[in-house]
Coordinates of C-alpha atoms in Angstrom, one line a residue:
M1 CA -60.6 31.1 -98.5
S2 CA -59.6 31.5 -102.4
K3 CA -58.4 29.0 -104.4
S4 CA -55.2 30.7 -105.5
K5 CA -54.3 31.3 -101.4
L6 CA -55.1 27.6 -100.7
R7 CA -52.6 26.7 -103.3
S8 CA -50.1 28.8 -102.0
R9 CA -50.2 27.7 -98.5
R10 CA -50.1 24.1 -99.8
S11 CA -46.9 24.5 -101.9
H12 CA -45.5 26.1 -98.6
S13 CA -46.6 23.4 -96.2
P14 CA -44.1 20.2 -95.9
A15 CA -44.9 17.4 -98.1
K16 CA -46.4 14.4 -96.2
T17 CA -46.2 10.5 -97.0
E18 CA -47.7 7.7 -95.3
E19 CA -45.8 4.7 -94.3
T20 CA -47.3 1.5 -92.9
Q21 CA -46.0 0.2 -89.8
S22 CA -45.2 -3.6 -89.0
D23 CA -48.5 -3.4 -86.7
G24 CA -50.7 -2.2 -89.6
K25 CA -51.3 1.6 -88.6
T26 CA -50.4 4.0 -91.1
K27 CA -48.1 6.8 -89.7
V28 CA -48.0 10.1 -91.5
K29 CA -44.3 11.3 -91.9
E30 CA -43.2 14.7 -92.9
N31 CA -40.4 15.4 -95.3
S32 CA -38.9 18.1 -94.1
G33 CA -36.3 18.4 -96.9
S34 CA -38.8 20.2 -99.4
A35 CA -39.7 22.7 -96.6
P36 CA -39.0 26.4 -97.4
P37 CA -36.8 28.1 -94.3
A38 CA -38.9 29.7 -91.9
F39 CA -37.9 33.3 -92.8
A40 CA -38.8 32.6 -96.4
T41 CA -42.5 32.1 -95.5
L42 CA -42.7 35.5 -93.1
S43 CA -44.6 38.4 -94.6
V44 CA -44.5 42.1 -92.8
A45 CA -47.3 41.3 -91.0
D46 CA -45.7 38.1 -89.4
V47 CA -42.6 39.9 -88.2
A48 CA -45.0 43.1 -86.8
G49 CA -47.0 40.2 -84.9
L50 CA -44.0 38.7 -83.4
V51 CA -42.7 41.9 -82.2
K52 CA -45.8 42.7 -80.5
R53 CA -46.2 39.0 -79.0
H54 CA -42.5 39.0 -77.8
P55 CA -41.5 42.6 -77.0
V56 CA -38.6 42.0 -74.7
P57 CA -36.3 39.9 -77.0
F58 CA -37.4 42.0 -79.3
V59 CA -35.6 45.2 -77.0
F60 CA -32.7 42.9 -76.6
L61 CA -32.2 42.6 -80.2
I62 CA -32.3 46.4 -80.7
S63 CA -29.7 46.8 -77.5
L64 CA -27.3 44.1 -78.7
L65 CA -27.1 46.5 -82.3
A66 CA -26.8 49.6 -80.2
F67 CA -24.0 48.0 -77.6
M68 CA -22.2 46.6 -80.5
G69 CA -21.9 49.8 -82.6
V70 CA -20.2 51.4 -78.6
E71 CA -17.9 48.4 -78.2
Y72 CA -16.3 48.7 -81.5
T73 CA -16.4 52.5 -81.3
I74 CA -15.2 53.0 -77.6
P75 CA -11.6 53.9 -77.1
M76 CA -9.8 51.4 -74.6
I77 CA -8.7 52.6 -71.2
P78 CA -4.8 52.8 -70.9
T79 CA -3.0 50.2 -69.2
A80 CA -1.9 52.5 -66.6
S81 CA -5.1 54.5 -66.1
Q82 CA -7.4 53.6 -63.5
P83 CA -11.0 51.9 -64.8
L84 CA -13.6 54.1 -65.8
D85 CA -16.7 53.7 -63.7
L86 CA -20.0 55.3 -64.2
G87 CA -20.9 54.3 -61.1
F88 CA -18.0 56.5 -59.6
I89 CA -18.8 59.7 -62.2
M90 CA -22.7 59.6 -60.8
T91 CA -21.5 59.6 -57.2
R92 CA -18.6 62.6 -57.7
S93 CA -20.1 64.7 -55.5
L94 CA -21.1 62.6 -52.5
H95 CA -17.6 60.9 -52.8
A96 CA -16.3 64.6 -52.0
V97 CA -18.9 65.4 -49.2
L98 CA -17.7 61.9 -47.8
V99 CA -13.7 63.2 -48.5
S100 CA -14.8 66.2 -46.1
S101 CA -16.3 64.4 -43.6
P102 CA -14.4 61.3 -42.4
N103 CA -17.1 60.7 -39.4
L104 CA -20.2 60.8 -41.8
N105 CA -18.4 58.3 -43.7
S106 CA -17.7 56.5 -41.0
V107 CA -21.2 56.8 -39.4
L108 CA -22.5 55.2 -43.2
A109 CA -20.1 52.4 -43.0
A110 CA -21.4 51.0 -39.3
L111 CA -25.1 51.5 -40.7
N112 CA -23.9 49.5 -43.8
T113 CA -22.1 46.9 -41.0
V114 CA -25.8 46.6 -39.5
F115 CA -27.3 45.6 -42.5
V116 CA -24.9 43.0 -43.3
G117 CA -25.7 41.9 -39.7
M118 CA -29.4 41.6 -40.4
Q119 CA -28.7 40.1 -43.6
S120 CA -26.6 37.3 -41.8
A121 CA -29.6 37.1 -39.1
Y122 CA -32.3 36.3 -41.3
I123 CA -30.7 33.7 -43.1
L124 CA -29.6 32.0 -39.8
W125 CA -32.8 32.5 -38.5
C126 CA -34.6 30.9 -41.4
L127 CA -32.0 27.6 -40.8
L128 CA -31.9 27.6 -37.5
V129 CA -35.5 28.5 -36.3
E130 CA -37.4 27.7 -39.5
G131 CA -35.4 24.5 -40.3
R132 CA -35.5 26.0 -44.1
P133 CA -31.9 26.0 -45.2
R134 CA -32.1 27.3 -48.7
A135 CA -31.2 30.8 -48.3
T136 CA -28.4 29.2 -46.1
I137 CA -27.3 26.7 -49.0
A138 CA -27.5 30.0 -51.4
A139 CA -25.3 31.8 -49.3
L140 CA -22.6 29.3 -48.8
F141 CA -22.8 28.6 -53.0
M142 CA -22.5 32.3 -53.6
F143 CA -19.4 33.3 -51.1
T144 CA -17.5 30.5 -52.2
C145 CA -18.0 31.2 -56.2
R146 CA -17.2 35.2 -54.8
G147 CA -13.8 33.3 -53.3
I148 CA -13.3 31.7 -56.8
L149 CA -13.7 34.6 -58.7
G150 CA -11.9 37.3 -56.3
S151 CA -9.0 35.2 -56.5
S152 CA -8.6 34.3 -60.1
T153 CA -8.7 38.0 -61.0
Q154 CA -7.8 40.4 -58.2
L155 CA -9.0 44.0 -59.6
P156 CA -7.1 47.2 -58.2
L157 CA -8.3 49.3 -55.4
P158 CA -9.9 51.9 -56.9
D159 CA -8.5 55.4 -56.7
G160 CA -9.7 57.4 -53.7
F161 CA -11.0 54.9 -51.8
L162 CA -12.3 55.9 -48.2
G163 CA -12.1 53.0 -45.7
S164 CA -13.2 52.6 -42.2
G165 CA -12.5 51.1 -39.1
V166 CA -16.1 50.0 -38.5
D167 CA -17.0 49.1 -42.3
F168 CA -18.0 45.2 -43.1
P169 CA -15.0 43.6 -43.1
V170 CA -14.9 45.1 -39.9
G171 CA -11.2 46.5 -39.4
N172 CA -10.0 48.0 -43.0
V173 CA -9.0 44.6 -43.4
S174 CA -8.2 43.6 -47.1
F175 CA -11.2 42.2 -49.5
F176 CA -12.7 40.6 -52.5
L177 CA -13.9 43.7 -55.0
F178 CA -15.6 40.9 -57.6
Y179 CA -18.1 40.5 -56.8
S180 CA -20.3 42.3 -54.1
G181 CA -21.0 40.0 -51.3
H182 CA -23.2 43.1 -49.7
V183 CA -25.5 42.9 -52.7
A184 CA -25.9 39.3 -53.3
G185 CA -26.4 38.2 -49.7
S186 CA -29.0 41.0 -49.7
M187 CA -30.5 39.9 -52.7
I188 CA -30.8 36.2 -51.3
A189 CA -32.4 36.9 -47.9
S190 CA -35.2 39.6 -50.4
L191 CA -36.0 36.4 -52.4
D192 CA -36.3 34.2 -49.5
M193 CA -38.9 36.6 -47.9
R194 CA -41.0 36.6 -51.2
R195 CA -41.5 32.9 -51.0
M196 CA -42.7 33.2 -47.5
E197 CA -44.7 36.2 -48.5
R198 CA -42.9 38.5 -46.2
Y199 CA -43.1 41.0 -49.0
K200 CA -43.0 44.3 -46.4
M201 CA -39.4 42.6 -45.4
A202 CA -38.6 42.1 -49.0
W203 CA -39.3 45.7 -50.2
G204 CA -37.6 47.2 -46.8
F205 CA -34.3 44.8 -47.8
D206 CA -34.5 46.3 -51.4
I207 CA -34.8 49.9 -50.5
L208 CA -32.0 49.2 -47.9
N209 CA -30.1 47.4 -50.8
V210 CA -30.2 50.3 -53.0
L211 CA -28.8 52.8 -50.8
Q212 CA -26.0 50.5 -49.4
S213 CA -24.9 50.3 -53.7
V214 CA -25.1 54.0 -53.4
R215 CA -22.3 54.4 -50.4
L216 CA -20.5 51.9 -52.0
L217 CA -19.9 53.4 -55.0
A218 CA -19.3 57.0 -53.2
S219 CA -17.0 55.2 -50.9
R220 CA -15.5 53.6 -53.9
G221 CA -15.5 50.1 -51.8
H222 CA -17.0 48.8 -54.9
Y223 CA -16.9 48.9 -58.8
T224 CA -20.5 49.1 -60.4
I225 CA -20.1 45.8 -62.3
D226 CA -19.2 44.3 -58.4
L227 CA -23.1 45.5 -57.9
A228 CA -24.7 44.6 -60.7
T229 CA -22.7 41.0 -60.6
G230 CA -24.1 40.9 -57.2
V231 CA -27.5 41.4 -58.1
G232 CA -27.4 38.5 -60.6
A233 CA -25.7 36.0 -58.2
G234 CA -28.0 36.6 -55.8
F235 CA -30.8 35.5 -58.0
L236 CA -28.3 32.5 -59.8
F237 CA -27.5 30.9 -56.3
D238 CA -30.9 31.0 -54.8
V239 CA -32.1 29.0 -58.1
F240 CA -29.3 26.5 -57.7
S241 CA -29.6 26.3 -54.0
G242 CA -33.6 25.6 -54.8
W243 CA -32.6 22.9 -57.6
Y244 CA -30.1 21.2 -55.1
L245 CA -33.0 20.9 -52.1
E246 CA -35.4 19.3 -54.9
S247 CA -33.2 16.7 -56.0
K248 CA -32.6 15.8 -52.1
N249 CA -36.2 16.1 -52.0
N250 CA -36.4 13.4 -54.9
Q251 CA -33.8 11.3 -53.7
K252 CA -34.8 7.4 -54.1
T253 CA -33.4 4.7 -52.0
E254 CA -32.3 1.5 -53.5
Y255 CA -35.7 -0.1 -52.7
G256 CA -37.4 2.7 -55.0
V257 CA -38.6 4.8 -51.7
I258 CA -38.5 8.2 -51.9
V259 CA -36.8 9.7 -49.6
R260 CA -37.3 13.3 -47.8
E261 CA -34.7 15.3 -46.1
P262 CA -35.5 16.7 -43.1
L263 CA -34.0 19.9 -44.0
S264 CA -34.9 20.8 -47.0
C265 CA -37.4 24.1 -48.7
R266 CA -40.6 22.5 -47.5
C267 CA -42.4 23.3 -44.3
N268 CA -42.0 21.2 -41.1
C269 CA -45.8 20.1 -41.6
D270 CA -45.5 18.9 -44.8
F271 CA -42.7 16.5 -43.6
Q272 CA -44.9 15.6 -40.5
Q273 CA -48.0 14.8 -42.7
I274 CA -45.2 12.5 -44.8
N275 CA -44.2 11.1 -41.8
Q276 CA -47.9 10.3 -40.6
S277 CA -48.9 8.7 -43.8
T278 CA -46.1 6.6 -44.4
V279 CA -46.2 5.1 -40.7
A280 CA -50.1 4.8 -41.0
A281 CA -49.3 2.9 -44.6
A282 CA -47.2 0.6 -42.6

């Protein structure tokens, strides 16, 4: 390394001072006040390296700038108009088919109801048969939050909504639009399947979830934002339920002993080994 480059690097590095502590040891202390801002030392090669190492945040940066332009120029929807939904536009032809064929609409609604029953059956199976409550807790979190948000902001029923007596909730009763419990519940079940390495079942649920989303858009049963938020809600509340169970698994008594909850995300054999080791130690 040349002397000029070495002097340049030293000039940009933060100044360091030595401080003698009471125990006789010397502590090196950086003087951050004389350090230049981070961007001042960046070169074109450094920026290119950052983009190469972190491509996803860079794409997010580009999308931020693009959507800022869209947001500041897009015309607002008049108060008396129906919302503009790109999902409705994309499924316009399928919506016309369902309008002209009420029986087909009812058949698709019945199949969707069967799929909702499959979600519920799997989540209850995890709890009652396998003793793993994570999916159930995630579903309880999700539906509670859905009820709060759905009550707080009640969206207007989409124009052209096609109801059916066999759709879920069965009987053409009222329901919350934001967000989709159909999609969120399917995501919770799919994530649990992946945790248990049931990958074929998970991919099957994902495909059915996409199909039910298209059907919900075509029947105008949900806005696009309801479906997209449902996917995020499934991920979010699955994480929350994992955090909750982890906190319960690590609970300590007043004697400092870790208490393992019998209903947790760990399998039963782990609890049996823990109990056996505890008895042996006693």
